[in-house]
JSON list of C-alpha atoms in Angstrom, two decimals:
[
{"chain": "A", "resi": 21, "resn": "MET", "atom": "CA", "xyz": [-19.88, 0.68, 24.08]},
{"chain": "A", "resi": 22, "resn": "SER", "atom": "CA", "xyz": [-16.88, 0.47, 21.70]},
{"chain": "A", "resi": 23, "resn": "LEU", "atom": "CA", "xyz": [-17.49, 0.94, 17.97]},
{"chain": "A", "resi": 24, "resn": "LYS", "atom": "CA", "xyz": [-16.53, -2.71, 17.31]},
{"chain": "A", "resi": 25, "resn": "LYS", "atom": "CA", "xyz": [-19.08, -4.01, 19.91]},
{"chain": "A", "resi": 26, "resn": "GLU", "atom": "CA", "xyz": [-21.72, -1.62, 18.43]},
{"chain": "A", "resi": 27, "resn": "LEU", "atom": "CA", "xyz": [-21.06, -2.79, 14.94]},
{"chain": "A", "resi": 28, "resn": "LYS", "atom": "CA", "xyz": [-21.12, -6.53, 15.95]},
{"chain": "A", "resi": 29, "resn": "GLN", "atom": "CA", "xyz": [-24.34, -5.98, 17.82]},
{"chain": "A", "resi": 30, "resn": "LEU", "atom": "CA", "xyz": [-26.10, -4.18, 14.95]},
{"chain": "A", "resi": 31, "resn": "LYS", "atom": "CA", "xyz": [-24.86, -6.86, 12.54]},
{"chain": "A", "resi": 32, "resn": "ASN", "atom": "CA", "xyz": [-26.14, -9.69, 14.76]},
{"chain": "A", "resi": 33, "resn": "ASP", "atom": "CA", "xyz": [-29.37, -7.94, 15.27]},
{"chain": "A", "resi": 34, "resn": "GLY", "atom": "CA", "xyz": [-29.94, -7.58, 11.48]},
{"chain": "A", "resi": 35, "resn": "LYS", "atom": "CA", "xyz": [-29.97, -3.82, 11.64]},
{"chain": "A", "resi": 36, "resn": "TRP", "atom": "CA", "xyz": [-28.02, -3.31, 8.56]},
{"chain": "A", "resi": 37, "resn": "ILE", "atom": "CA", "xyz": [-28.96, 0.28, 7.86]},
{"chain": "A", "resi": 38, "resn": "GLU", "atom": "CA", "xyz": [-28.05, 1.35, 11.45]},
{"chain": "A", "resi": 39, "resn": "LEU", "atom": "CA", "xyz": [-24.81, -0.60, 11.06]},
{"chain": "A", "resi": 40, "resn": "MET", "atom": "CA", "xyz": [-23.99, 1.29, 7.84]},
{"chain": "A", "resi": 41, "resn": "ASP", "atom": "CA", "xyz": [-24.96, 4.62, 9.55]},
{"chain": "A", "resi": 42, "resn": "ALA", "atom": "CA", "xyz": [-22.52, 3.84, 12.37]},
{"chain": "A", "resi": 43, "resn": "ILE", "atom": "CA", "xyz": [-19.71, 3.04, 9.91]},
{"chain": "A", "resi": 44, "resn": "HIS", "atom": "CA", "xyz": [-20.53, 6.21, 7.92]},
{"chain": "A", "resi": 45, "resn": "ASP", "atom": "CA", "xyz": [-20.40, 8.33, 11.06]},
{"chain": "A", "resi": 46, "resn": "ALA", "atom": "CA", "xyz": [-17.18, 6.84, 12.29]},
{"chain": "A", "resi": 47, "resn": "MET", "atom": "CA", "xyz": [-15.36, 6.36, 9.00]},
{"chain": "A", "resi": 48, "resn": "PRO", "atom": "CA", "xyz": [-16.90, 8.48, 6.22]},
{"chain": "A", "resi": 49, "resn": "PHE", "atom": "CA", "xyz": [-13.81, 8.01, 4.07]},
{"chain": "A", "resi": 50, "resn": "LEU", "atom": "CA", "xyz": [-14.98, 4.47, 3.36]},
{"chain": "A", "resi": 51, "resn": "PHE", "atom": "CA", "xyz": [-17.83, 5.87, 1.34]},
{"chain": "A", "resi": 52, "resn": "SER", "atom": "CA", "xyz": [-15.67, 8.04, -0.87]},
{"chain": "A", "resi": 53, "resn": "PRO", "atom": "CA", "xyz": [-14.23, 6.93, -4.15]},
{"chain": "A", "resi": 54, "resn": "GLY", "atom": "CA", "xyz": [-10.62, 5.79, -4.12]},
{"chain": "A", "resi": 55, "resn": "ARG", "atom": "CA", "xyz": [-8.44, 4.28, -1.44]},
{"chain": "A", "resi": 56, "resn": "PRO", "atom": "CA", "xyz": [-8.28, 5.81, 2.12]},
{"chain": "A", "resi": 57, "resn": "THR", "atom": "CA", "xyz": [-5.05, 7.57, 3.00]},
{"chain": "A", "resi": 58, "resn": "HIS", "atom": "CA", "xyz": [-2.62, 6.09, 5.43]},
{"chain": "A", "resi": 59, "resn": "GLU", "atom": "CA", "xyz": [-3.59, 8.84, 7.88]},
{"chain": "A", "resi": 60, "resn": "GLN", "atom": "CA", "xyz": [-7.29, 8.11, 7.59]},
{"chain": "A", "resi": 61, "resn": "ILE", "atom": "CA", "xyz": [-6.62, 4.37, 8.36]},
{"chain": "A", "resi": 62, "resn": "GLU", "atom": "CA", "xyz": [-4.27, 5.11, 11.20]},
{"chain": "A", "resi": 63, "resn": "ASN", "atom": "CA", "xyz": [-6.67, 7.63, 12.86]},
{"chain": "A", "resi": 64, "resn": "SER", "atom": "CA", "xyz": [-9.69, 5.39, 12.63]},
{"chain": "A", "resi": 65, "resn": "GLU", "atom": "CA", "xyz": [-11.00, 2.25, 14.33]},
{"chain": "A", "resi": 66, "resn": "ILE", "atom": "CA", "xyz": [-9.14, 0.29, 11.68]},
{"chain": "A", "resi": 67, "resn": "GLY", "atom": "CA", "xyz": [-5.74, 1.67, 12.67]},
{"chain": "A", "resi": 68, "resn": "ARG", "atom": "CA", "xyz": [-6.56, 1.69, 16.41]},
{"chain": "A", "resi": 69, "resn": "THR", "atom": "CA", "xyz": [-7.21, -2.12, 16.17]},
{"chain": "A", "resi": 70, "resn": "HIS", "atom": "CA", "xyz": [-3.86, -2.59, 14.37]},
{"chain": "A", "resi": 71, "resn": "HIS", "atom": "CA", "xyz": [-5.27, -3.46, 10.96]},
{"chain": "A", "resi": 72, "resn": "GLU", "atom": "CA", "xyz": [-3.81, -2.12, 7.71]},
{"chain": "A", "resi": 73, "resn": "ASN", "atom": "CA", "xyz": [-7.11, -1.84, 5.70]},
{"chain": "A", "resi": 74, "resn": "TRP", "atom": "CA", "xyz": [-10.89, -2.19, 5.89]},
{"chain": "A", "resi": 75, "resn": "SER", "atom": "CA", "xyz": [-10.93, -5.71, 4.41]},
{"chain": "A", "resi": 76, "resn": "GLU", "atom": "CA", "xyz": [-8.69, -7.03, 7.12]},
{"chain": "A", "resi": 77, "resn": "TYR", "atom": "CA", "xyz": [-10.68, -5.16, 9.83]},
{"chain": "A", "resi": 78, "resn": "ILE", "atom": "CA", "xyz": [-14.05, -6.54, 8.78]},
{"chain": "A", "resi": 79, "resn": "ARG", "atom": "CA", "xyz": [-12.70, -10.10, 8.32]},
{"chain": "A", "resi": 80, "resn": "TRP", "atom": "CA", "xyz": [-10.99, -10.28, 11.74]},
{"chain": "A", "resi": 81, "resn": "GLU", "atom": "CA", "xyz": [-13.06, -7.94, 13.92]},
{"chain": "A", "resi": 82, "resn": "LEU", "atom": "CA", "xyz": [-16.57, -8.34, 12.49]},
{"chain": "A", "resi": 83, "resn": "ASP", "atom": "CA", "xyz": [-16.37, -11.85, 11.02]},
{"chain": "A", "resi": 84, "resn": "TRP", "atom": "CA", "xyz": [-17.62, -10.45, 7.75]},
{"chain": "A", "resi": 85, "resn": "ASN", "atom": "CA", "xyz": [-16.27, -10.50, 4.10]},
{"chain": "A", "resi": 86, "resn": "ASP", "atom": "CA", "xyz": [-15.62, -8.15, 1.24]},
{"chain": "A", "resi": 87, "resn": "SER", "atom": "CA", "xyz": [-18.52, -9.37, -0.89]},
{"chain": "A", "resi": 88, "resn": "GLY", "atom": "CA", "xyz": [-20.95, -8.71, 1.98]},
{"chain": "A", "resi": 89, "resn": "TRP", "atom": "CA", "xyz": [-19.55, -5.19, 2.53]},
{"chain": "A", "resi": 90, "resn": "ARG", "atom": "CA", "xyz": [-19.84, -4.44, -1.24]},
{"chain": "A", "resi": 91, "resn": "ALA", "atom": "CA", "xyz": [-23.44, -5.56, -1.38]},
{"chain": "A", "resi": 92, "resn": "TRP", "atom": "CA", "xyz": [-24.40, -3.56, 1.73]},
{"chain": "A", "resi": 93, "resn": "ILE", "atom": "CA", "xyz": [-22.56, -0.37, 0.64]},
{"chain": "A", "resi": 94, "resn": "ARG", "atom": "CA", "xyz": [-24.31, -0.57, -2.72]},
{"chain": "A", "resi": 95, "resn": "ALA", "atom": "CA", "xyz": [-27.67, -0.89, -1.05]},
{"chain": "A", "resi": 96, "resn": "TYR", "atom": "CA", "xyz": [-26.83, 1.79, 1.51]},
{"chain": "A", "resi": 97, "resn": "LYS", "atom": "CA", "xyz": [-25.99, 4.35, -1.18]},
{"chain": "A", "resi": 98, "resn": "VAL", "atom": "CA", "xyz": [-29.58, 3.73, -2.49]},
{"chain": "A", "resi": 99, "resn": "VAL", "atom": "CA", "xyz": [-31.02, 4.30, 1.03]},
{"chain": "A", "resi": 100, "resn": "LEU", "atom": "CA", "xyz": [-29.05, 7.62, 1.18]},
{"chain": "A", "resi": 101, "resn": "ALA", "atom": "CA", "xyz": [-30.59, 8.61, -2.17]},
{"chain": "A", "resi": 102, "resn": "TYR", "atom": "CA", "xyz": [-34.11, 7.52, -1.16]},
{"chain": "A", "resi": 103, "resn": "PRO", "atom": "CA", "xyz": [-34.40, 8.16, 2.57]},
{"chain": "A", "resi": 104, "resn": "TYR", "atom": "CA", "xyz": [-38.09, 6.82, 2.67]},
{"chain": "A", "resi": 105, "resn": "LEU", "atom": "CA", "xyz": [-36.49, 3.26, 2.45]},
{"chain": "A", "resi": 106, "resn": "ARG", "atom": "CA", "xyz": [-35.37, 3.71, 6.07]},
{"chain": "A", "resi": 107, "resn": "LYS", "atom": "CA", "xyz": [-39.05, 3.40, 7.16]},
{"chain": "A", "resi": 108, "resn": "LEU", "atom": "CA", "xyz": [-39.49, 0.16, 5.32]},
{"chain": "A", "resi": 109, "resn": "ASP", "atom": "CA", "xyz": [-38.28, -3.15, 6.48]},
{"chain": "A", "resi": 110, "resn": "VAL", "atom": "CA", "xyz": [-36.10, -3.88, 3.51]},
{"chain": "A", "resi": 111, "resn": "THR", "atom": "CA", "xyz": [-32.90, -5.83, 3.25]},
{"chain": "A", "resi": 112, "resn": "ALA", "atom": "CA", "xyz": [-29.82, -5.04, 1.35]},
{"chain": "A", "resi": 113, "resn": "SER", "atom": "CA", "xyz": [-30.54, -8.03, -0.94]},
{"chain": "A", "resi": 114, "resn": "ILE", "atom": "CA", "xyz": [-34.04, -6.64, -1.91]},
{"chain": "A", "resi": 115, "resn": "ILE", "atom": "CA", "xyz": [-32.60, -3.22, -2.66]},
{"chain": "A", "resi": 116, "resn": "ASN", "atom": "CA", "xyz": [-29.80, -4.76, -4.81]},
{"chain": "A", "resi": 117, "resn": "ILE", "atom": "CA", "xyz": [-32.19, -6.74, -7.05]}
]
């Protein structure tokens, strides 16, 4: 299964932590401070699908938006810091309260 299909399926199934894990595994530079380099973009799923940045990719390939991404990455960083949250059925919205 392609990364795009996997991400869409996880998003549609409401498996937000697994979705973020898949993004983290495939494109860890998205979780680092600062802007990704041109090489990182070119050599990732973003560049392979002919997009210039992550915002463009999520809008066109995943039918998602920047505010959703920011909320999920904020919550995902909490999950990384407190791994027990993986065992609970929590949403990004609950974590971000």
